[in-house]
PDB file of C-alpha atoms in Angstrom:
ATOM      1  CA  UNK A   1      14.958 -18.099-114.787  1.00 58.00           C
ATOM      2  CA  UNK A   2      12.372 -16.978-112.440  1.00 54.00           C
ATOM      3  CA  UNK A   3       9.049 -19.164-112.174  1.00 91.00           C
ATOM      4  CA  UNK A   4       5.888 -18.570-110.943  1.00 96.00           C
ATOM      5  CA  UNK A   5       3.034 -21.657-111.795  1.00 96.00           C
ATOM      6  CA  UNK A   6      -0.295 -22.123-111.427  1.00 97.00           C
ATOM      7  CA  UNK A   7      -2.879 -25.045-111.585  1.00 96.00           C
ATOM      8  CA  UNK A   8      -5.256 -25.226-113.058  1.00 97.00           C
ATOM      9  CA  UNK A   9      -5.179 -22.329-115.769  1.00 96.00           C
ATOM     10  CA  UNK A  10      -8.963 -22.842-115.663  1.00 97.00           C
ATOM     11  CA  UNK A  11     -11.762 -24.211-113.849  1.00 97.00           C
ATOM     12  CA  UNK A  12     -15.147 -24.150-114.160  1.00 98.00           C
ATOM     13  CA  UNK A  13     -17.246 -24.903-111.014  1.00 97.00           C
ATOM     14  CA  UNK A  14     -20.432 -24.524-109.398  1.00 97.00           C
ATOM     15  CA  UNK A  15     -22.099 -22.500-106.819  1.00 97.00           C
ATOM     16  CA  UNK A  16     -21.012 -23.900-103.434  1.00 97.00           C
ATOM     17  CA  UNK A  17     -18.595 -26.436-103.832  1.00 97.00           C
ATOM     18  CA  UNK A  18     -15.229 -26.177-103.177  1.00 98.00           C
ATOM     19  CA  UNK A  19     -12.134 -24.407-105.464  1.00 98.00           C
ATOM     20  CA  UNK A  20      -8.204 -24.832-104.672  1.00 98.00           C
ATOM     21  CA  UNK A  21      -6.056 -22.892-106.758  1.00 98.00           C
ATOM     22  CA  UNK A  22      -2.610 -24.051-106.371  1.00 98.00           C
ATOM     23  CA  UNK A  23       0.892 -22.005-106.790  1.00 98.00           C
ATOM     24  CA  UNK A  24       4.045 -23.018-107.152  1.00 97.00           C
ATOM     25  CA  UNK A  25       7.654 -20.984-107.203  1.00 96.00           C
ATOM     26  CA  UNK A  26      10.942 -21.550-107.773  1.00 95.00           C
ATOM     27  CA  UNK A  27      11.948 -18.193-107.487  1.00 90.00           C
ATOM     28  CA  UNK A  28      12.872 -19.309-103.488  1.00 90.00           C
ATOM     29  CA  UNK A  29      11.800 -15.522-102.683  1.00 91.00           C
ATOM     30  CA  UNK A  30       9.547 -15.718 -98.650  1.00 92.00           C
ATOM     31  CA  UNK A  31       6.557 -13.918-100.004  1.00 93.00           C
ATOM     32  CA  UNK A  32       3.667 -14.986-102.127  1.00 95.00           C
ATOM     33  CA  UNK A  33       0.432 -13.061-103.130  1.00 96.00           C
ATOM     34  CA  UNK A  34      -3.302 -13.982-104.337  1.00 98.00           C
ATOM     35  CA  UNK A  35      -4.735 -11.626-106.636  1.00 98.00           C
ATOM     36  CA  UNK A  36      -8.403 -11.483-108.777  1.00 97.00           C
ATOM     37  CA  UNK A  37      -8.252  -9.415-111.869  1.00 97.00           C
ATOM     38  CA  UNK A  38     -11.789  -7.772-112.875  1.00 94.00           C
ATOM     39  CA  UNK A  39     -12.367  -4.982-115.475  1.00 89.00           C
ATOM     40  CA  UNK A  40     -12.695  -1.896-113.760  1.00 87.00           C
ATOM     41  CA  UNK A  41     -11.220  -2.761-110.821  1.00 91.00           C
ATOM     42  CA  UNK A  42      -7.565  -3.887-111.588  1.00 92.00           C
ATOM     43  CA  UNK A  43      -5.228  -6.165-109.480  1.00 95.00           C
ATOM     44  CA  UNK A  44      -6.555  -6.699-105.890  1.00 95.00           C
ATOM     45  CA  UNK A  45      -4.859  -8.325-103.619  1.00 96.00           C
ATOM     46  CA  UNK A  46      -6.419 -11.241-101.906  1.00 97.00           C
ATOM     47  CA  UNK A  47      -4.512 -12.874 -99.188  1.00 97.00           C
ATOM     48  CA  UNK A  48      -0.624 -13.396 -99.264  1.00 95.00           C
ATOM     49  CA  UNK A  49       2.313 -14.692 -97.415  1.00 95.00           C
ATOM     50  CA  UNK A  50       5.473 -14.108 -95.696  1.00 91.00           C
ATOM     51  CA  UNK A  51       6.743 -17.486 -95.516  1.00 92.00           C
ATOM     52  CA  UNK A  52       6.190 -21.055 -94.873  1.00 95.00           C
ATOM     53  CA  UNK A  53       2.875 -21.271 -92.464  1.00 95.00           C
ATOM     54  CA  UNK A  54       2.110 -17.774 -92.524  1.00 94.00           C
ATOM     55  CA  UNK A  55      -1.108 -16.236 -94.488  1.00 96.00           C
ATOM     56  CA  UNK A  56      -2.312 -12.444 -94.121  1.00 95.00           C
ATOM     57  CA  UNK A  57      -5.531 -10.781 -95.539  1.00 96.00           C
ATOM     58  CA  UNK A  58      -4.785  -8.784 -98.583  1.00 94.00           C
ATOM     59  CA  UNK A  59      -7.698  -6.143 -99.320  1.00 93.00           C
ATOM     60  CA  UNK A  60     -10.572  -8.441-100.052  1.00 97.00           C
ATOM     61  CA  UNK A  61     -10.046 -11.731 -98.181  1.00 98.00           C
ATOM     62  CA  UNK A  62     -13.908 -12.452 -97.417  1.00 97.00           C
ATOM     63  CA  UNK A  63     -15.232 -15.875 -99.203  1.00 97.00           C
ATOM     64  CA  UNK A  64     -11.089 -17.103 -99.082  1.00 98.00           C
ATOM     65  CA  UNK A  65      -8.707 -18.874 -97.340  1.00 98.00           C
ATOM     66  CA  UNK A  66      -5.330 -19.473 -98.061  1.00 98.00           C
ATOM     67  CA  UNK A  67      -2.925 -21.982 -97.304  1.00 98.00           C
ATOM     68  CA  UNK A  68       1.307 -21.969 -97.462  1.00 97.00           C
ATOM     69  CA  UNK A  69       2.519 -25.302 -96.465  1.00 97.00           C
ATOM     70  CA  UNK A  70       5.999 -24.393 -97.945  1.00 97.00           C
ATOM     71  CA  UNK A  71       8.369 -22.140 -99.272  1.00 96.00           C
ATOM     72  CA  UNK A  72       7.294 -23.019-102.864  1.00 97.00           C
ATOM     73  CA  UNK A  73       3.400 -23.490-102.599  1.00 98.00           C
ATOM     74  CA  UNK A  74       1.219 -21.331-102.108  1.00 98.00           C
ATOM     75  CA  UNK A  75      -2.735 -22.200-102.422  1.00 98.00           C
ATOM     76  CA  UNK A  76      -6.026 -20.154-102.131  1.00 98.00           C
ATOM     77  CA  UNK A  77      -8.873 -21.968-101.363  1.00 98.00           C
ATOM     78  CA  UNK A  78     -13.041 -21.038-102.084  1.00 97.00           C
ATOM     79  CA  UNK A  79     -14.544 -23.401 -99.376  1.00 96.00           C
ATOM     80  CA  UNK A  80     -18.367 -21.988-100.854  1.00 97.00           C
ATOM     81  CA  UNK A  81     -17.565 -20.379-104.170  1.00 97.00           C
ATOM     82  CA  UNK A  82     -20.069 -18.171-105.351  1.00 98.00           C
ATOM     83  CA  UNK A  83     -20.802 -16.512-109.069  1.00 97.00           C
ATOM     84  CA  UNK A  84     -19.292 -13.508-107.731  1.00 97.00           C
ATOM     85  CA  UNK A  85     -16.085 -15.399-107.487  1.00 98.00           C
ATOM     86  CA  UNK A  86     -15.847 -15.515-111.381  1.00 98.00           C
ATOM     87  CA  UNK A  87     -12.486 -14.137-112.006  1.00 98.00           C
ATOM     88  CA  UNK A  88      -8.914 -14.230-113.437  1.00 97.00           C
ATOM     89  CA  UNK A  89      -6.875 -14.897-110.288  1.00 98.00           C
ATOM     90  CA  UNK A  90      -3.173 -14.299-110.403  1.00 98.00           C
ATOM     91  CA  UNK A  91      -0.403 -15.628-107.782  1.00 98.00           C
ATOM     92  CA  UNK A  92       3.172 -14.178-107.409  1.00 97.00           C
ATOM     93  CA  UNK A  93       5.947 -14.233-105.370  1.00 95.00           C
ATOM     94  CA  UNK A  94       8.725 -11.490-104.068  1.00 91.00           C
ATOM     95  CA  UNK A  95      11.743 -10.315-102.088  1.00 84.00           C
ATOM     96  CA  UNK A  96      13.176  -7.059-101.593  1.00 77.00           C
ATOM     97  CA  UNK A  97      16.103  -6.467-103.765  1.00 73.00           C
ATOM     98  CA  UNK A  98      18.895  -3.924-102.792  1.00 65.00           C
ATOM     99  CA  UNK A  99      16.747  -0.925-103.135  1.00 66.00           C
ATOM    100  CA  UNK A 100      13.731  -2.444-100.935  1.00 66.00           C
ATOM    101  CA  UNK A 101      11.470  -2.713-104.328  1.00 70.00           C
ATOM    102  CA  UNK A 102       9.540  -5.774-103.602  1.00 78.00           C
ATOM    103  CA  UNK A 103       9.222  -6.305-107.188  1.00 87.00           C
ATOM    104  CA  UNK A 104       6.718  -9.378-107.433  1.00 92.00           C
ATOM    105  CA  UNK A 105       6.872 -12.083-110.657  1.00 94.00           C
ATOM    106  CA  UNK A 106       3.359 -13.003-111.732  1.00 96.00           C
ATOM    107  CA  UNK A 107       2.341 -16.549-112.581  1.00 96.00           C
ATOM    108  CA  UNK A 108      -0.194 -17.216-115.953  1.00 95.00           C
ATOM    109  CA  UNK A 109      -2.851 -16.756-114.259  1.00 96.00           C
ATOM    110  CA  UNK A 110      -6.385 -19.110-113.642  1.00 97.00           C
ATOM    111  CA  UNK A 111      -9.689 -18.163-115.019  1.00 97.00           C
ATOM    112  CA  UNK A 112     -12.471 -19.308-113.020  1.00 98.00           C
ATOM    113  CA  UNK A 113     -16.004 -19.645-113.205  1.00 98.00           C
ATOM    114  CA  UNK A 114     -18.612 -20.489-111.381  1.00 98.00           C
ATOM    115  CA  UNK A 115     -21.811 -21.385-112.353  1.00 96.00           C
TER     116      UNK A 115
ATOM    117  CA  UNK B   1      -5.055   5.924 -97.313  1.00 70.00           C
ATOM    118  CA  UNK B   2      -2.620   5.381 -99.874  1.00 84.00           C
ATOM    119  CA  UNK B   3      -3.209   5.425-103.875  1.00 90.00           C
ATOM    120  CA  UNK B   4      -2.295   5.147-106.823  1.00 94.00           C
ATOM    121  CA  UNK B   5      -4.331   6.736-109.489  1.00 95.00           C
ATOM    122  CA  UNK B   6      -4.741   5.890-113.524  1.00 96.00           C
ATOM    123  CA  UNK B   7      -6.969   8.774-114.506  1.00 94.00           C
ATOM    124  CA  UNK B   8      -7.691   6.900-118.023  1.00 94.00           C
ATOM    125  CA  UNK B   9      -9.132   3.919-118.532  1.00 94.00           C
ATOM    126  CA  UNK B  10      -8.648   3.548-122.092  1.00 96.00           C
ATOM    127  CA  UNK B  11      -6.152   5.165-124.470  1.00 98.00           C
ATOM    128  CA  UNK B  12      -6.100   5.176-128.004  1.00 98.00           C
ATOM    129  CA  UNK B  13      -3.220   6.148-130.298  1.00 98.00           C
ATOM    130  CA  UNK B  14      -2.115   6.046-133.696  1.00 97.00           C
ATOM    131  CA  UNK B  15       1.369   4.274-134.658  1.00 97.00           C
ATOM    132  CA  UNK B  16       4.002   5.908-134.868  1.00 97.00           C
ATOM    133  CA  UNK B  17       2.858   8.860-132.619  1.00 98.00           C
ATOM    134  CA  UNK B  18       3.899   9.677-129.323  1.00 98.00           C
ATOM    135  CA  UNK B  19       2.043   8.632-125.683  1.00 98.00           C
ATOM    136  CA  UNK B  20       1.801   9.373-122.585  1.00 98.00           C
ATOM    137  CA  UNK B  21       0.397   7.365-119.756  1.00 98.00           C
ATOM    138  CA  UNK B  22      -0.491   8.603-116.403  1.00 97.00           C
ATOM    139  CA  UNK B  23       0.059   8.243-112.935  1.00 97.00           C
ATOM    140  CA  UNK B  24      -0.104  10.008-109.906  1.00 96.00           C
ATOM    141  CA  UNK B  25      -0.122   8.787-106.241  1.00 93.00           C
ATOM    142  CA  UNK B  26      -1.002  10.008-102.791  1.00 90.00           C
ATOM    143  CA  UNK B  27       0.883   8.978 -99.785  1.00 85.00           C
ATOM    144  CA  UNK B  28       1.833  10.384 -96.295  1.00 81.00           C
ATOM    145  CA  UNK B  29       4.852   7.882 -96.047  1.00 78.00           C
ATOM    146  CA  UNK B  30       8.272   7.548 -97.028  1.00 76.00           C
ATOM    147  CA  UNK B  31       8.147   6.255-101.016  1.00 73.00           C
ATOM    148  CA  UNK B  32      10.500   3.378-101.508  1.00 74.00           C
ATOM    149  CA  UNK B  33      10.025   2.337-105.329  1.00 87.00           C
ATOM    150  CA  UNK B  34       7.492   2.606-108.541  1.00 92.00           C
ATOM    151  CA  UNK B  35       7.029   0.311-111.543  1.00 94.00           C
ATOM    152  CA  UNK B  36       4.761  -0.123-114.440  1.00 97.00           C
ATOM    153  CA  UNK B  37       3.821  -3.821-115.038  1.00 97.00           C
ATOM    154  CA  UNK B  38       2.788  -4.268-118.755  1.00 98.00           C
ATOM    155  CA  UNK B  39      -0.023  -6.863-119.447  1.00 97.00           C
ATOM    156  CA  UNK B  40      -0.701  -8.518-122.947  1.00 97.00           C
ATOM    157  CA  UNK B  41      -3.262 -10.137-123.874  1.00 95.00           C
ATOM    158  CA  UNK B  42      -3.839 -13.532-121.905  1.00 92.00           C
ATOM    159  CA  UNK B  43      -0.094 -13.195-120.238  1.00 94.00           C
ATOM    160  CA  UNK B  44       0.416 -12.236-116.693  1.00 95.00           C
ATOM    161  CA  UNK B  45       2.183  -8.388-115.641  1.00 96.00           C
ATOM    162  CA  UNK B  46       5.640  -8.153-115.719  1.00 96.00           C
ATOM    163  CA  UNK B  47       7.963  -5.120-114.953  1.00 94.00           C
ATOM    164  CA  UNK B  48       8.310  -2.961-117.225  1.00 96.00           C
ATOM    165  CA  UNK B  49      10.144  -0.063-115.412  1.00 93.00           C
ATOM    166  CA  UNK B  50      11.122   0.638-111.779  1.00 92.00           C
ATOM    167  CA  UNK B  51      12.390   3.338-109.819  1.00 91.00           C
ATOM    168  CA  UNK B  52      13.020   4.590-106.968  1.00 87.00           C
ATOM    169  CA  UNK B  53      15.167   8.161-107.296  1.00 89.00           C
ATOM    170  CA  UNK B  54      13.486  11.501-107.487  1.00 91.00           C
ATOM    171  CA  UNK B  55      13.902  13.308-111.394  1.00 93.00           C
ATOM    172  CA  UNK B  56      15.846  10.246-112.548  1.00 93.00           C
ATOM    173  CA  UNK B  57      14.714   9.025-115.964  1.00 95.00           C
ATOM    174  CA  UNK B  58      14.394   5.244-116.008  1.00 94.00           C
ATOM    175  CA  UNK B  59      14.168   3.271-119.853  1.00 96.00           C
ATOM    176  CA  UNK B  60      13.250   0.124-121.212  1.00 94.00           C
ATOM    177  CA  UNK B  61      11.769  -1.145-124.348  1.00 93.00           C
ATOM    178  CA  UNK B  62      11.838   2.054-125.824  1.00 96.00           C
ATOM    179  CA  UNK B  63       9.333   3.362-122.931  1.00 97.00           C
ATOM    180  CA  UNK B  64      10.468   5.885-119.804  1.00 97.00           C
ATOM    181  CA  UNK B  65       9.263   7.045-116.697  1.00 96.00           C
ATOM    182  CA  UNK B  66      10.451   9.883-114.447  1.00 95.00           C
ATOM    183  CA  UNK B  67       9.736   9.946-110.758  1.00 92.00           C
ATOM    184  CA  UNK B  68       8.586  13.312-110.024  1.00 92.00           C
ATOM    185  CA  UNK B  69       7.709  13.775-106.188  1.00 89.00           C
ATOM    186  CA  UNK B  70       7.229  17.298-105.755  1.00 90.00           C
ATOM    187  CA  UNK B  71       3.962  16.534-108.246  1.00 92.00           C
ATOM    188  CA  UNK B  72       3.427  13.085-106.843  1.00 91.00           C
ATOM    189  CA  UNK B  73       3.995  11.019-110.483  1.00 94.00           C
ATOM    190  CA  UNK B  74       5.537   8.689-112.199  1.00 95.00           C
ATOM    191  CA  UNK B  75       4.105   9.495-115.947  1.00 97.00           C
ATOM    192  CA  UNK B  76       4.897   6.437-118.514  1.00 98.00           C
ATOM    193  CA  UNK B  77       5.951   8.003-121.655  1.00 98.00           C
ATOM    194  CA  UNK B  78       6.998   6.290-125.563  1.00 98.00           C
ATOM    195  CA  UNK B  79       7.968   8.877-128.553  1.00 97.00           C
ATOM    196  CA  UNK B  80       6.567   6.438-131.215  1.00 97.00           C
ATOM    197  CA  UNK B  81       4.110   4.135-130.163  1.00 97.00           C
ATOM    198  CA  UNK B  82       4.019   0.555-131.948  1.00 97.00           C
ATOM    199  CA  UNK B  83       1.258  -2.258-132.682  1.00 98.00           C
ATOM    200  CA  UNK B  84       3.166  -4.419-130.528  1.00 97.00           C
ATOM    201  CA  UNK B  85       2.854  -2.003-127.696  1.00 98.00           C
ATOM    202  CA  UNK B  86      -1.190  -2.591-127.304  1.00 98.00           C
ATOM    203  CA  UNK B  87      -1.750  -4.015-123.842  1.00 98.00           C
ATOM    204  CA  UNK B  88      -2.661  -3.157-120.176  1.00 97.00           C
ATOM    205  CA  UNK B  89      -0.797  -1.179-118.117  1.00 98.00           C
ATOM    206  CA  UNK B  90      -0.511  -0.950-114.509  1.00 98.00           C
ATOM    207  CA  UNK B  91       1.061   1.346-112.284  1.00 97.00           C
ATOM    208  CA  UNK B  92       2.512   0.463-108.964  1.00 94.00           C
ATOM    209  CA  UNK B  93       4.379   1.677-105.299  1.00 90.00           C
ATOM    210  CA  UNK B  94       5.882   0.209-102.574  1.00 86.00           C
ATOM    211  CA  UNK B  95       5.655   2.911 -99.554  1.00 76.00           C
ATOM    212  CA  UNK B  96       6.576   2.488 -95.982  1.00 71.00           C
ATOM    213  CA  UNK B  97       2.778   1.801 -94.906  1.00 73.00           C
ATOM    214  CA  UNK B  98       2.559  -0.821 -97.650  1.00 72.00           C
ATOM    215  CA  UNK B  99       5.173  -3.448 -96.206  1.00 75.00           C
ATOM    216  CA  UNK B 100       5.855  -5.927 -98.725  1.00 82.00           C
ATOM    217  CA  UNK B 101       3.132  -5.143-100.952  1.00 87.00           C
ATOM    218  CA  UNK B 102       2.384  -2.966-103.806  1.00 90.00           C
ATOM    219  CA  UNK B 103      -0.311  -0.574-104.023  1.00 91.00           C
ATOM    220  CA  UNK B 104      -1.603  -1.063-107.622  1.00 94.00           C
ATOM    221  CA  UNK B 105      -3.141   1.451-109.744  1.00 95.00           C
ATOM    222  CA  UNK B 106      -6.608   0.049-111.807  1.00 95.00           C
ATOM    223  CA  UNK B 107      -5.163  -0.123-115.288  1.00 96.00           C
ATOM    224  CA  UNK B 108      -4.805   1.929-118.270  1.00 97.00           C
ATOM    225  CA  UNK B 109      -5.449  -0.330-121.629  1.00 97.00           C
ATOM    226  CA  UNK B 110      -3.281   0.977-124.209  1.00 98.00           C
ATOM    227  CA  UNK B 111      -4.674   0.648-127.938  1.00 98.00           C
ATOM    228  CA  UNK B 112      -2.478   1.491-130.267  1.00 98.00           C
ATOM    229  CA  UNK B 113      -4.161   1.488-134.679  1.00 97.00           C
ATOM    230  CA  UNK B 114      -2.380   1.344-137.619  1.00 96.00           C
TER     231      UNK B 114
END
């Protein structure tokens, strides 16, 4: 079955050091996503991936970087994090299928906060 | 730009009776596919329902969905809602401005009381 992981599932850190959030996928699909999830403002898409050594900014890439060294990792990084970086953040990954749905499988999620 | 728009942020029903969740969009592209992702407590979305054909009914889990694009939704709909049905739910499109992403709607938590 599908697989979509994440490391930590949560972190705790404080105001300007440094956060990596790691993904992993075994799904072997080309793109991977970066999402926060806040109350009131749903899924929003950070930064994600077409493939290996590719990144793109999603809708609210400022204060984030993101890494893919492979097919199967995917990282998002908080060089500065800030308490405004407190969050549930979500990675998945996706392909088209037959119909051109790009129907994206949603790791567990990592709850982060920053003090 | 493009949306997709949950007009309520909250609904409450009693078991056993019917709901209705909505969603609308806006979008001056061709529309590829729509799902609703279903979010429990402290799990992460997963597909409920997708679609992609105009005024074709789509099921699963006892839930359904009609694309309708001549009003611009894709309702989510149950006859008898259960306990077990109390979670978030998203709505979501893949047009031809959104590549490979999805254009997520903000949520509509479901409560559903004995």
């Amino acid at each position: 079955e599908a697989a979509v992981t994440q490391s930590p599932r949560n972190k705790v850190a404080v105001t300007g050091g440094k956060v990596t959030l790691s993904c992993n996928q075994t799904n072997n699909h080309n793109n991977m996503y970066w999402y926060r999830q806040d109350t009131g403002h749903g899924l929003r898409l950070i930064h994600y991936s077409y493939g290996a050594g590719s990144t793109e900014k999603g809708d609210i890439p400022d204060g984030y970087k993101a890494s893919r060294p492979s097919q199967e990792n995917f990282s998002l990084i908080l060089e500065l994090a800030t308490p405004s970086q407190t969050s549930v953040y979500f990675c998945a990954s996706g392909d088209a299928d037959w119909g051109g749905a790009y129907e994206q499988y949603f790791g567990p999620g990592t709850r982060l906060t920053v003090l | 730009g493009d949306s997709v728009t949950q007009t309520e942020g909250l609904v409450t029903v009693t078991e056993g009776l019917p709901v209705k969740l909505n969603c609308t969009y806006q979008t001056t592209y061709l529309t590829i596919a729509f799902f609703w992702y279903v979010q429990y407590l402290n799990e992460a979305p997963q597909v409920l329902l997708k679609s992609s054909t105009d005024n074709k009914r789509t099921e699963h889990q006892g839930f359904h969905a009609t694309l309708h694009k001549s009003s611009s939704s894709f309702h989510l709909q149950k006859s008898s809602a259960q306990l077990s049905d109390s979670a978030l739910y998203y709505c979501a499109l893949r047009d031809g401005s959104s590549g490979n992403k999805l254009i997520f709607g903000i949520g509509t938590l479901l409560s559903v009381k004995p």
